[in-house]
Amino acid sequence: MIPDLVVLGAAGFGRETLDVVAAVNRAQPTWNLLGVVDDAPSPANLERLAALGVRHLGSLAEALALTGPLHFVVAIGAPSVRERLAGRCEAAGWQPATLVHPSATVGALTKLGAGSVVCAGVAVSTNVTLGRHVHLNPNATIGHDTSCADFVSVNPGAIVSGDCRISTRCLVGAGAVVLQGLSIGPDTVVGAAACLTKNAPSGVVVTGVPGRWA
Ligand SMILES: CC(C)(COP(=O)(O)OP(=O)(O)OC[C@H]1O[C@@H](n2cnc3c(N)ncnc32)[C@H](O)[C@@H]1OP(=O)(O)O)[C@@H](O)C(=O)NCCC(=O)NCCS
């Protein structure tokens, strides 16, 4: 019997994650998708779930009452929200699922942490380490020997070069570039289309080319 899966989040990344689940299941039946958990889905997102034929299972509090050996992914882009919700699910005994779209490429010696979601067209190079609950959005690229710590988000089309250290809860915006060998401190955001050319401290917002912060 294939394991039950719950996806947290009915918004954009939630439904992109449903696409990953569907593609994985087309390649090989892997997950029994029970539905989507969301405390306050918008009417538009409820309609979109219905169009996909996917059930809304109610709030997280309601869903946590479900029994059985459930697997989950938190498909919510904001790293700190993801961390909080993953903690609640794990405290309830749910197991994080790791989802990799069949069109993604993943190099040798790469480690993918539990709860991570790797979307269509992502290129993960060799000897990369992804922590837990990392999101790699469509067409992101992660260079050789780089590590992305727990709860990192790399948004669509961003390029993190080789030998980088991306700390916990960082978000690398759409189309941004992080040059090789750089480190980014925890909770920093690299804005969309920025180019980071030197190490960034924790908790800053980097914008522009070259990337600058206050
Ligand atoms: C950089 C970022 C974090 C700033 O967010 P914010 O604090 O809410 O900023 P605001 O939208 O209030 O904009 C503040 C100023 O920064 C500018 N700005 C916003 N994003 C910028 C970016 N990526 N690069 C350069 N300038 C940017 C705005 O034009 C605005 O300038 P102004 O004060 O001269 O009008 C955000 O815009 C961003 O790029 N996030 C990543 C988004 C992403 O990847 N989206 C894809 C999702 S799939």
PDB file of C-alpha atoms and ligand atoms in Angstrom:
ATOM      1  CA  MET A   1       0.000   0.000   0.000  1.00  0.00           C
ATOM      2  CA  ILE A   2       1.334   3.440  -0.868  1.00  0.00           C
ATOM      3  CA  PRO A   3       1.596   5.982   1.961  1.00  0.00           C
ATOM      4  CA  ASP A   4      -0.915   8.756   2.607  1.00  0.00           C
ATOM      5  CA  LEU A   5       0.228  12.304   1.892  1.00  0.00           C
ATOM      6  CA  VAL A   6      -1.122  15.667   3.014  1.00  0.00           C
ATOM      7  CA  VAL A   7       0.002  18.940   1.433  1.00  0.00           C
ATOM      8  CA  LEU A   8      -0.118  22.067   3.616  1.00  0.00           C
ATOM      9  CA  GLY A   9      -1.070  25.187   1.664  1.00  0.00           C
ATOM     10  CA  ALA A  10      -3.676  25.815  -1.035  1.00  0.00           C
ATOM     11  CA  ALA A  11      -1.987  28.882  -2.512  1.00  0.00           C
ATOM     12  CA  GLY A  12       0.439  29.046  -5.428  1.00  0.00           C
ATOM     13  CA  PHE A  13       3.230  26.857  -4.126  1.00  0.00           C
ATOM     14  CA  GLY A  14       0.735  24.422  -2.653  1.00  0.00           C
ATOM     15  CA  ARG A  15      -0.744  23.779  -6.059  1.00  0.00           C
ATOM     16  CA  GLU A  16       2.691  23.688  -7.705  1.00  0.00           C
ATOM     17  CA  THR A  17       3.515  20.990  -5.181  1.00  0.00           C
ATOM     18  CA  LEU A  18       0.383  19.109  -6.239  1.00  0.00           C
ATOM     19  CA  ASP A  19       1.834  19.146  -9.758  1.00  0.00           C
ATOM     20  CA  VAL A  20       5.025  17.575  -8.386  1.00  0.00           C
ATOM     21  CA  VAL A  21       3.003  14.881  -6.598  1.00  0.00           C
ATOM     22  CA  ALA A  22       1.040  14.164  -9.794  1.00  0.00           C
ATOM     23  CA  ALA A  23       4.218  13.918 -11.883  1.00  0.00           C
ATOM     24  CA  VAL A  24       5.887  11.628  -9.331  1.00  0.00           C
ATOM     25  CA  ASN A  25       2.785   9.416  -9.285  1.00  0.00           C
ATOM     26  CA  ARG A  26       2.649   9.300 -13.095  1.00  0.00           C
ATOM     27  CA  ALA A  27       6.242   8.048 -13.163  1.00  0.00           C
ATOM     28  CA  GLN A  28       5.521   5.537 -10.398  1.00  0.00           C
ATOM     29  CA  PRO A  29       2.557   5.395  -8.020  1.00  0.00           C
ATOM     30  CA  THR A  30       4.199   6.656  -4.817  1.00  0.00           C
ATOM     31  CA  TRP A  31       1.736   8.739  -2.796  1.00  0.00           C
ATOM     32  CA  ASN A  32      -1.935   8.479  -1.914  1.00  0.00           C
ATOM     33  CA  LEU A  33      -2.804  12.185  -1.844  1.00  0.00           C
ATOM     34  CA  LEU A  34      -5.456  12.721   0.846  1.00  0.00           C
ATOM     35  CA  GLY A  35      -5.801  16.418   0.122  1.00  0.00           C
ATOM     36  CA  VAL A  36      -4.710  19.908   1.096  1.00  0.00           C
ATOM     37  CA  VAL A  37      -4.716  21.478   4.555  1.00  0.00           C
ATOM     38  CA  ASP A  38      -5.157  25.225   4.816  1.00  0.00           C
ATOM     39  CA  ASP A  39      -6.551  27.239   7.746  1.00  0.00           C
ATOM     40  CA  ALA A  40      -7.978  29.995   5.562  1.00  0.00           C
ATOM     41  CA  PRO A  41      -7.971  29.205   1.855  1.00  0.00           C
ATOM     42  CA  SER A  42      -9.303  31.928  -0.404  1.00  0.00           C
ATOM     43  CA  PRO A  43     -12.485  31.151  -2.357  1.00  0.00           C
ATOM     44  CA  ALA A  44     -10.407  31.292  -5.561  1.00  0.00           C
ATOM     45  CA  ASN A  45      -7.964  28.717  -4.226  1.00  0.00           C
ATOM     46  CA  LEU A  46     -10.799  26.448  -3.095  1.00  0.00           C
ATOM     47  CA  GLU A  47     -12.189  26.582  -6.642  1.00  0.00           C
ATOM     48  CA  ARG A  48      -8.745  25.777  -8.029  1.00  0.00           C
ATOM     49  CA  LEU A  49      -8.439  22.760  -5.727  1.00  0.00           C
ATOM     50  CA  ALA A  50     -11.893  21.590  -6.802  1.00  0.00           C
ATOM     51  CA  ALA A  51     -10.881  21.940 -10.455  1.00  0.00           C
ATOM     52  CA  LEU A  52      -7.918  19.688  -9.726  1.00  0.00           C
ATOM     53  CA  GLY A  53     -10.161  17.192  -7.970  1.00  0.00           C
ATOM     54  CA  VAL A  54      -8.216  17.657  -4.723  1.00  0.00           C
ATOM     55  CA  ARG A  55     -10.010  17.803  -1.355  1.00  0.00           C
ATOM     56  CA  HIS A  56      -9.596  20.594   1.165  1.00  0.00           C
ATOM     57  CA  LEU A  57      -9.144  18.746   4.452  1.00  0.00           C
ATOM     58  CA  GLY A  58      -9.809  21.772   6.646  1.00  0.00           C
ATOM     59  CA  SER A  59      -7.502  23.561   9.037  1.00  0.00           C
ATOM     60  CA  LEU A  60      -4.262  22.089  10.351  1.00  0.00           C
ATOM     61  CA  ALA A  61      -5.873  21.631  13.764  1.00  0.00           C
ATOM     62  CA  GLU A  62      -8.656  19.603  12.131  1.00  0.00           C
ATOM     63  CA  ALA A  63      -6.257  17.600   9.983  1.00  0.00           C
ATOM     64  CA  LEU A  64      -3.961  16.773  12.896  1.00  0.00           C
ATOM     65  CA  ALA A  65      -6.872  14.775  14.305  1.00  0.00           C
ATOM     66  CA  LEU A  66      -6.546  12.392  11.334  1.00  0.00           C
ATOM     67  CA  THR A  67      -5.001   9.138  12.391  1.00  0.00           C
ATOM     68  CA  GLY A  68      -2.590   6.829  10.643  1.00  0.00           C
ATOM     69  CA  PRO A  69       1.041   7.100   9.540  1.00  0.00           C
ATOM     70  CA  LEU A  70       0.624  10.303   7.566  1.00  0.00           C
ATOM     71  CA  HIS A  71       3.278  11.971   5.463  1.00  0.00           C
ATOM     72  CA  PHE A  72       3.253  15.707   4.827  1.00  0.00           C
ATOM     73  CA  VAL A  73       4.939  18.546   2.996  1.00  0.00           C
ATOM     74  CA  VAL A  74       4.600  22.187   3.943  1.00  0.00           C
ATOM     75  CA  ALA A  75       4.064  23.914   0.606  1.00  0.00           C
ATOM     76  CA  ILE A  76       4.239  27.459   1.912  1.00  0.00           C
ATOM     77  CA  GLY A  77       6.956  29.735   0.570  1.00  0.00           C
ATOM     78  CA  ALA A  78       7.670  31.845   3.666  1.00  0.00           C
ATOM     79  CA  PRO A  79      10.481  30.004   5.500  1.00  0.00           C
ATOM     80  CA  SER A  80       9.507  30.988   9.053  1.00  0.00           C
ATOM     81  CA  VAL A  81       5.865  29.982   8.532  1.00  0.00           C
ATOM     82  CA  ARG A  82       7.063  26.707   7.044  1.00  0.00           C
ATOM     83  CA  GLU A  83       9.285  26.064  10.068  1.00  0.00           C
ATOM     84  CA  ARG A  84       6.428  26.671  12.509  1.00  0.00           C
ATOM     85  CA  LEU A  85       3.959  24.436  10.672  1.00  0.00           C
ATOM     86  CA  ALA A  86       6.479  21.645  10.097  1.00  0.00           C
ATOM     87  CA  GLY A  87       7.165  21.676  13.834  1.00  0.00           C
ATOM     88  CA  ARG A  88       3.463  21.190  14.588  1.00  0.00           C
ATOM     89  CA  CYS A  89       3.168  18.310  12.119  1.00  0.00           C
ATOM     90  CA  GLU A  90       6.292  16.562  13.365  1.00  0.00           C
ATOM     91  CA  ALA A  91       5.207  17.005  16.996  1.00  0.00           C
ATOM     92  CA  ALA A  92       2.009  15.138  16.032  1.00  0.00           C
ATOM     93  CA  GLY A  93       4.062  12.250  14.636  1.00  0.00           C
ATOM     94  CA  TRP A  94       3.582  13.051  10.939  1.00  0.00           C
ATOM     95  CA  GLN A  95       6.537  12.158   8.715  1.00  0.00           C
ATOM     96  CA  PRO A  96       7.999  14.682   6.261  1.00  0.00           C
ATOM     97  CA  ALA A  97       7.841  13.527   2.624  1.00  0.00           C
ATOM     98  CA  THR A  98      10.539  14.455   0.117  1.00  0.00           C
ATOM     99  CA  LEU A  99       9.231  15.259  -3.375  1.00  0.00           C
ATOM    100  CA  VAL A 100      11.398  15.506  -6.483  1.00  0.00           C
ATOM    101  CA  HIS A 101       9.804  16.238  -9.870  1.00  0.00           C
ATOM    102  CA  PRO A 102      10.945  13.652 -12.433  1.00  0.00           C
ATOM    103  CA  SER A 103      12.213  16.414 -14.723  1.00  0.00           C
ATOM    104  CA  ALA A 104      14.640  17.735 -12.090  1.00  0.00           C
ATOM    105  CA  THR A 105      18.259  16.619 -12.282  1.00  0.00           C
ATOM    106  CA  VAL A 106      20.091  15.730  -9.091  1.00  0.00           C
ATOM    107  CA  GLY A 107      23.841  15.114  -9.120  1.00  0.00           C
ATOM    108  CA  ALA A 108      25.971  12.500  -7.414  1.00  0.00           C
ATOM    109  CA  LEU A 109      26.521  12.558  -3.641  1.00  0.00           C
ATOM    110  CA  THR A 110      23.682  15.032  -3.193  1.00  0.00           C
ATOM    111  CA  LYS A 111      21.658  14.771   0.011  1.00  0.00           C
ATOM    112  CA  LEU A 112      18.033  15.894   0.120  1.00  0.00           C
ATOM    113  CA  GLY A 113      16.606  16.584   3.555  1.00  0.00           C
ATOM    114  CA  ALA A 114      13.212  15.279   4.603  1.00  0.00           C
ATOM    115  CA  GLY A 115      10.314  17.525   3.696  1.00  0.00           C
ATOM    116  CA  SER A 116      12.095  19.124   0.754  1.00  0.00           C
ATOM    117  CA  VAL A 117      10.305  19.881  -2.520  1.00  0.00           C
ATOM    118  CA  VAL A 118      12.258  19.990  -5.794  1.00  0.00           C
ATOM    119  CA  CYS A 119      10.140  21.324  -8.661  1.00  0.00           C
ATOM    120  CA  ALA A 120      10.174  20.852 -12.412  1.00  0.00           C
ATOM    121  CA  GLY A 121      13.308  21.814 -14.287  1.00  0.00           C
ATOM    122  CA  VAL A 122      15.489  22.268 -11.195  1.00  0.00           C
ATOM    123  CA  ALA A 123      19.168  21.451 -11.629  1.00  0.00           C
ATOM    124  CA  VAL A 124      20.964  20.332  -8.493  1.00  0.00           C
ATOM    125  CA  SER A 125      24.640  19.732  -9.179  1.00  0.00           C
ATOM    126  CA  THR A 126      27.037  17.319  -7.557  1.00  0.00           C
ATOM    127  CA  ASN A 127      27.699  16.979  -3.816  1.00  0.00           C
ATOM    128  CA  VAL A 128      24.944  19.395  -2.781  1.00  0.00           C
ATOM    129  CA  THR A 129      23.394  19.213   0.671  1.00  0.00           C
ATOM    130  CA  LEU A 130      19.819  20.319   1.176  1.00  0.00           C
ATOM    131  CA  GLY A 131      18.526  20.486   4.724  1.00  0.00           C
ATOM    132  CA  ARG A 132      15.002  19.741   5.872  1.00  0.00           C
ATOM    133  CA  HIS A 133      11.968  21.409   4.299  1.00  0.00           C
ATOM    134  CA  VAL A 134      13.975  23.181   1.585  1.00  0.00           C
ATOM    135  CA  HIS A 135      12.031  24.446  -1.434  1.00  0.00           C
ATOM    136  CA  LEU A 136      13.638  24.573  -4.864  1.00  0.00           C
ATOM    137  CA  ASN A 137      11.144  26.290  -7.160  1.00  0.00           C
ATOM    138  CA  PRO A 138      10.881  25.622 -10.907  1.00  0.00           C
ATOM    139  CA  ASN A 139      14.110  26.003 -12.868  1.00  0.00           C
ATOM    140  CA  ALA A 140      16.268  26.962  -9.894  1.00  0.00           C
ATOM    141  CA  THR A 141      19.918  25.903 -10.138  1.00  0.00           C
ATOM    142  CA  ILE A 142      22.100  24.852  -7.211  1.00  0.00           C
ATOM    143  CA  GLY A 143      25.823  24.600  -7.945  1.00  0.00           C
ATOM    144  CA  HIS A 144      28.316  21.941  -6.900  1.00  0.00           C
ATOM    145  CA  ASP A 145      29.276  21.496  -3.233  1.00  0.00           C
ATOM    146  CA  THR A 146      26.696  24.038  -2.044  1.00  0.00           C
ATOM    147  CA  SER A 147      24.619  23.604   1.077  1.00  0.00           C
ATOM    148  CA  CYS A 148      21.155  24.993   1.722  1.00  0.00           C
ATOM    149  CA  ALA A 149      20.220  24.686   5.386  1.00  0.00           C
ATOM    150  CA  ASP A 150      16.789  23.851   6.799  1.00  0.00           C
ATOM    151  CA  PHE A 151      13.809  25.881   5.539  1.00  0.00           C
ATOM    152  CA  VAL A 152      15.697  27.634   2.724  1.00  0.00           C
ATOM    153  CA  SER A 153      13.612  28.707  -0.289  1.00  0.00           C
ATOM    154  CA  VAL A 154      15.165  29.178  -3.717  1.00  0.00           C
ATOM    155  CA  ASN A 155      12.604  30.831  -5.956  1.00  0.00           C
ATOM    156  CA  PRO A 156      12.022  30.254  -9.681  1.00  0.00           C
ATOM    157  CA  GLY A 157      15.006  30.629 -11.948  1.00  0.00           C
ATOM    158  CA  ALA A 158      17.433  31.654  -9.203  1.00  0.00           C
ATOM    159  CA  ILE A 159      21.036  30.505  -9.515  1.00  0.00           C
ATOM    160  CA  VAL A 160      23.047  29.608  -6.445  1.00  0.00           C
ATOM    161  CA  SER A 161      26.590  28.965  -7.664  1.00  0.00           C
ATOM    162  CA  GLY A 162      29.047  26.344  -6.464  1.00  0.00           C
ATOM    163  CA  ASP A 163      30.549  26.164  -2.977  1.00  0.00           C
ATOM    164  CA  CYS A 164      27.974  28.441  -1.341  1.00  0.00           C
ATOM    165  CA  ARG A 165      26.608  28.197   2.204  1.00  0.00           C
ATOM    166  CA  ILE A 166      22.991  29.305   2.468  1.00  0.00           C
ATOM    167  CA  SER A 167      21.877  29.440   6.103  1.00  0.00           C
ATOM    168  CA  THR A 168      18.584  28.498   7.637  1.00  0.00           C
ATOM    169  CA  ARG A 169      15.381  30.269   6.546  1.00  0.00           C
ATOM    170  CA  CYS A 170      17.103  32.251   3.772  1.00  0.00           C
ATOM    171  CA  LEU A 171      15.047  33.058   0.700  1.00  0.00           C
ATOM    172  CA  VAL A 172      16.745  33.564  -2.661  1.00  0.00           C
ATOM    173  CA  GLY A 173      14.331  35.495  -4.875  1.00  0.00           C
ATOM    174  CA  ALA A 174      13.234  34.726  -8.397  1.00  0.00           C
ATOM    175  CA  GLY A 175      16.007  35.134 -10.955  1.00  0.00           C
ATOM    176  CA  ALA A 176      18.610  36.122  -8.352  1.00  0.00           C
ATOM    177  CA  VAL A 177      22.230  35.017  -8.646  1.00  0.00           C
ATOM    178  CA  VAL A 178      24.538  34.116  -5.765  1.00  0.00           C
ATOM    179  CA  LEU A 179      28.144  34.042  -6.952  1.00  0.00           C
ATOM    180  CA  GLN A 180      30.410  31.123  -6.153  1.00  0.00           C
ATOM    181  CA  GLY A 181      31.892  30.485  -2.739  1.00  0.00           C
ATOM    182  CA  LEU A 182      29.644  32.906  -0.822  1.00  0.00           C
ATOM    183  CA  SER A 183      27.929  32.505   2.537  1.00  0.00           C
ATOM    184  CA  ILE A 184      24.587  33.964   3.529  1.00  0.00           C
ATOM    185  CA  GLY A 185      23.583  34.300   7.174  1.00  0.00           C
ATOM    186  CA  PRO A 186      20.273  33.030   8.581  1.00  0.00           C
ATOM    187  CA  ASP A 187      16.970  34.738   7.678  1.00  0.00           C
ATOM    188  CA  THR A 188      18.391  36.836   4.868  1.00  0.00           C
ATOM    189  CA  VAL A 189      16.378  37.541   1.720  1.00  0.00           C
ATOM    190  CA  VAL A 190      18.091  37.986  -1.622  1.00  0.00           C
ATOM    191  CA  GLY A 191      15.594  40.010  -3.638  1.00  0.00           C
ATOM    192  CA  ALA A 192      14.347  39.015  -7.049  1.00  0.00           C
ATOM    193  CA  ALA A 193      16.949  39.565  -9.791  1.00  0.00           C
ATOM    194  CA  ALA A 194      19.664  40.657  -7.330  1.00  0.00           C
ATOM    195  CA  CYS A 195      23.252  39.501  -7.788  1.00  0.00           C
ATOM    196  CA  LEU A 196      25.066  38.729  -4.549  1.00  0.00           C
ATOM    197  CA  THR A 197      28.805  39.312  -4.974  1.00  0.00           C
ATOM    198  CA  LYS A 198      30.029  39.103  -1.362  1.00  0.00           C
ATOM    199  CA  ASN A 199      29.067  37.300   1.826  1.00  0.00           C
ATOM    200  CA  ALA A 200      25.797  38.534   3.329  1.00  0.00           C
ATOM    201  CA  PRO A 201      25.114  38.713   7.081  1.00  0.00           C
ATOM    202  CA  SER A 202      21.980  37.408   8.781  1.00  0.00           C
ATOM    203  CA  GLY A 203      18.607  39.083   8.610  1.00  0.00           C
ATOM    204  CA  VAL A 204      19.203  41.524   5.752  1.00  0.00           C
ATOM    205  CA  VAL A 205      17.392  42.137   2.461  1.00  0.00           C
ATOM    206  CA  VAL A 206      19.753  42.204  -0.495  1.00  0.00           C
ATOM    207  CA  THR A 207      18.678  44.016  -3.654  1.00  0.00           C
ATOM    208  CA  GLY A 208      20.219  45.129  -6.919  1.00  0.00           C
ATOM    209  CA  VAL A 209      23.288  44.368  -9.005  1.00  0.00           C
ATOM    210  CA  PRO A 210      25.703  44.187  -7.304  1.00  0.00           C
ATOM    211  CA  GLY A 211      23.618  43.213  -4.294  1.00  0.00           C
ATOM    212  CA  ARG A 212      23.499  45.731  -1.443  1.00  0.00           C
ATOM    213  CA  TRP A 213      21.757  45.871   1.899  1.00  0.00           C
ATOM    214  CA  ALA A 214      21.118  48.461   4.604  1.00  0.00           C
TER     215      ALA A 214
HETATM  216  C1  LIG B   1      13.348  42.555  -2.166  1.00  0.00           C
HETATM  217  C2  LIG B   1      12.011  42.220  -1.512  1.00  0.00           C
HETATM  218  C3  LIG B   1      12.230  41.166  -0.415  1.00  0.00           C
HETATM  219  C4  LIG B   1      11.474  43.501  -0.903  1.00  0.00           C
HETATM  220  O1  LIG B   1      10.196  43.260  -0.390  1.00  0.00           O
HETATM  221  P1  LIG B   1       9.479  44.428   0.471  1.00  0.00           P
HETATM  222  O2  LIG B   1      10.297  44.743   1.695  1.00  0.00           O
HETATM  223  O3  LIG B   1       8.053  44.017   0.682  1.00  0.00           O
HETATM  224  O4  LIG B   1       9.622  45.690  -0.469  1.00  0.00           O
HETATM  225  P2  LIG B   1       8.545  46.597  -1.204  1.00  0.00           P
HETATM  226  O5  LIG B   1       7.762  45.807  -2.205  1.00  0.00           O
HETATM  227  O6  LIG B   1       7.801  47.369  -0.130  1.00  0.00           O
HETATM  228  O7  LIG B   1       9.482  47.596  -1.993  1.00  0.00           O
HETATM  229  C5  LIG B   1      10.379  48.476  -1.311  1.00  0.00           C
HETATM  230  C6  LIG B   1      11.253  49.142  -2.360  1.00  0.00           C
HETATM  231  O8  LIG B   1      12.176  48.163  -2.877  1.00  0.00           O
HETATM  232  C7  LIG B   1      12.019  48.058  -4.312  1.00  0.00           C
HETATM  233  N1  LIG B   1      12.185  46.634  -4.640  1.00  0.00           N
HETATM  234  C8  LIG B   1      11.371  45.618  -4.299  1.00  0.00           C
HETATM  235  N2  LIG B   1      11.881  44.469  -4.748  1.00  0.00           N
HETATM  236  C9  LIG B   1      13.043  44.739  -5.365  1.00  0.00           C
HETATM  237  C10 LIG B   1      14.005  43.956  -6.013  1.00  0.00           C
HETATM  238  N3  LIG B   1      13.903  42.641  -6.105  1.00  0.00           N
HETATM  239  N4  LIG B   1      15.098  44.571  -6.529  1.00  0.00           N
HETATM  240  C11 LIG B   1      15.216  45.923  -6.454  1.00  0.00           C
HETATM  241  N5  LIG B   1      14.335  46.737  -5.825  1.00  0.00           N
HETATM  242  C12 LIG B   1      13.243  46.135  -5.292  1.00  0.00           C
HETATM  243  C13 LIG B   1      10.632  48.580  -4.591  1.00  0.00           C
HETATM  244  O9  LIG B   1      10.520  49.092  -5.904  1.00  0.00           O
HETATM  245  C14 LIG B   1      10.497  49.676  -3.559  1.00  0.00           C
HETATM  246  O10 LIG B   1      11.226  50.804  -4.013  1.00  0.00           O
HETATM  247  P3  LIG B   1      10.763  52.303  -3.658  1.00  0.00           P
HETATM  248  O11 LIG B   1      10.837  52.404  -2.149  1.00  0.00           O
HETATM  249  O12 LIG B   1      11.769  53.139  -4.355  1.00  0.00           O
HETATM  250  O13 LIG B   1       9.371  52.426  -4.173  1.00  0.00           O
HETATM  251  C15 LIG B   1      10.999  41.628  -2.515  1.00  0.00           C
HETATM  252  O14 LIG B   1      10.478  42.606  -3.393  1.00  0.00           O
HETATM  253  C16 LIG B   1      11.563  40.495  -3.341  1.00  0.00           C
HETATM  254  O15 LIG B   1      12.259  40.672  -4.357  1.00  0.00           O
HETATM  255  N6  LIG B   1      11.240  39.257  -2.885  1.00  0.00           N
HETATM  256  C17 LIG B   1      11.454  38.053  -3.647  1.00  0.00           C
HETATM  257  C18 LIG B   1      10.201  37.834  -4.486  1.00  0.00           C
HETATM  258  C19 LIG B   1      10.221  36.609  -5.343  1.00  0.00           C
HETATM  259  O16 LIG B   1      11.172  35.867  -5.477  1.00  0.00           O
HETATM  260  N7  LIG B   1       9.058  36.377  -5.934  1.00  0.00           N
HETATM  261  C20 LIG B   1       8.815  35.170  -6.697  1.00  0.00           C
HETATM  262  C21 LIG B   1       7.874  34.292  -5.944  1.00  0.00           C
HETATM  263  S1  LIG B   1       7.635  32.782  -6.738  1.00  0.00           S
END
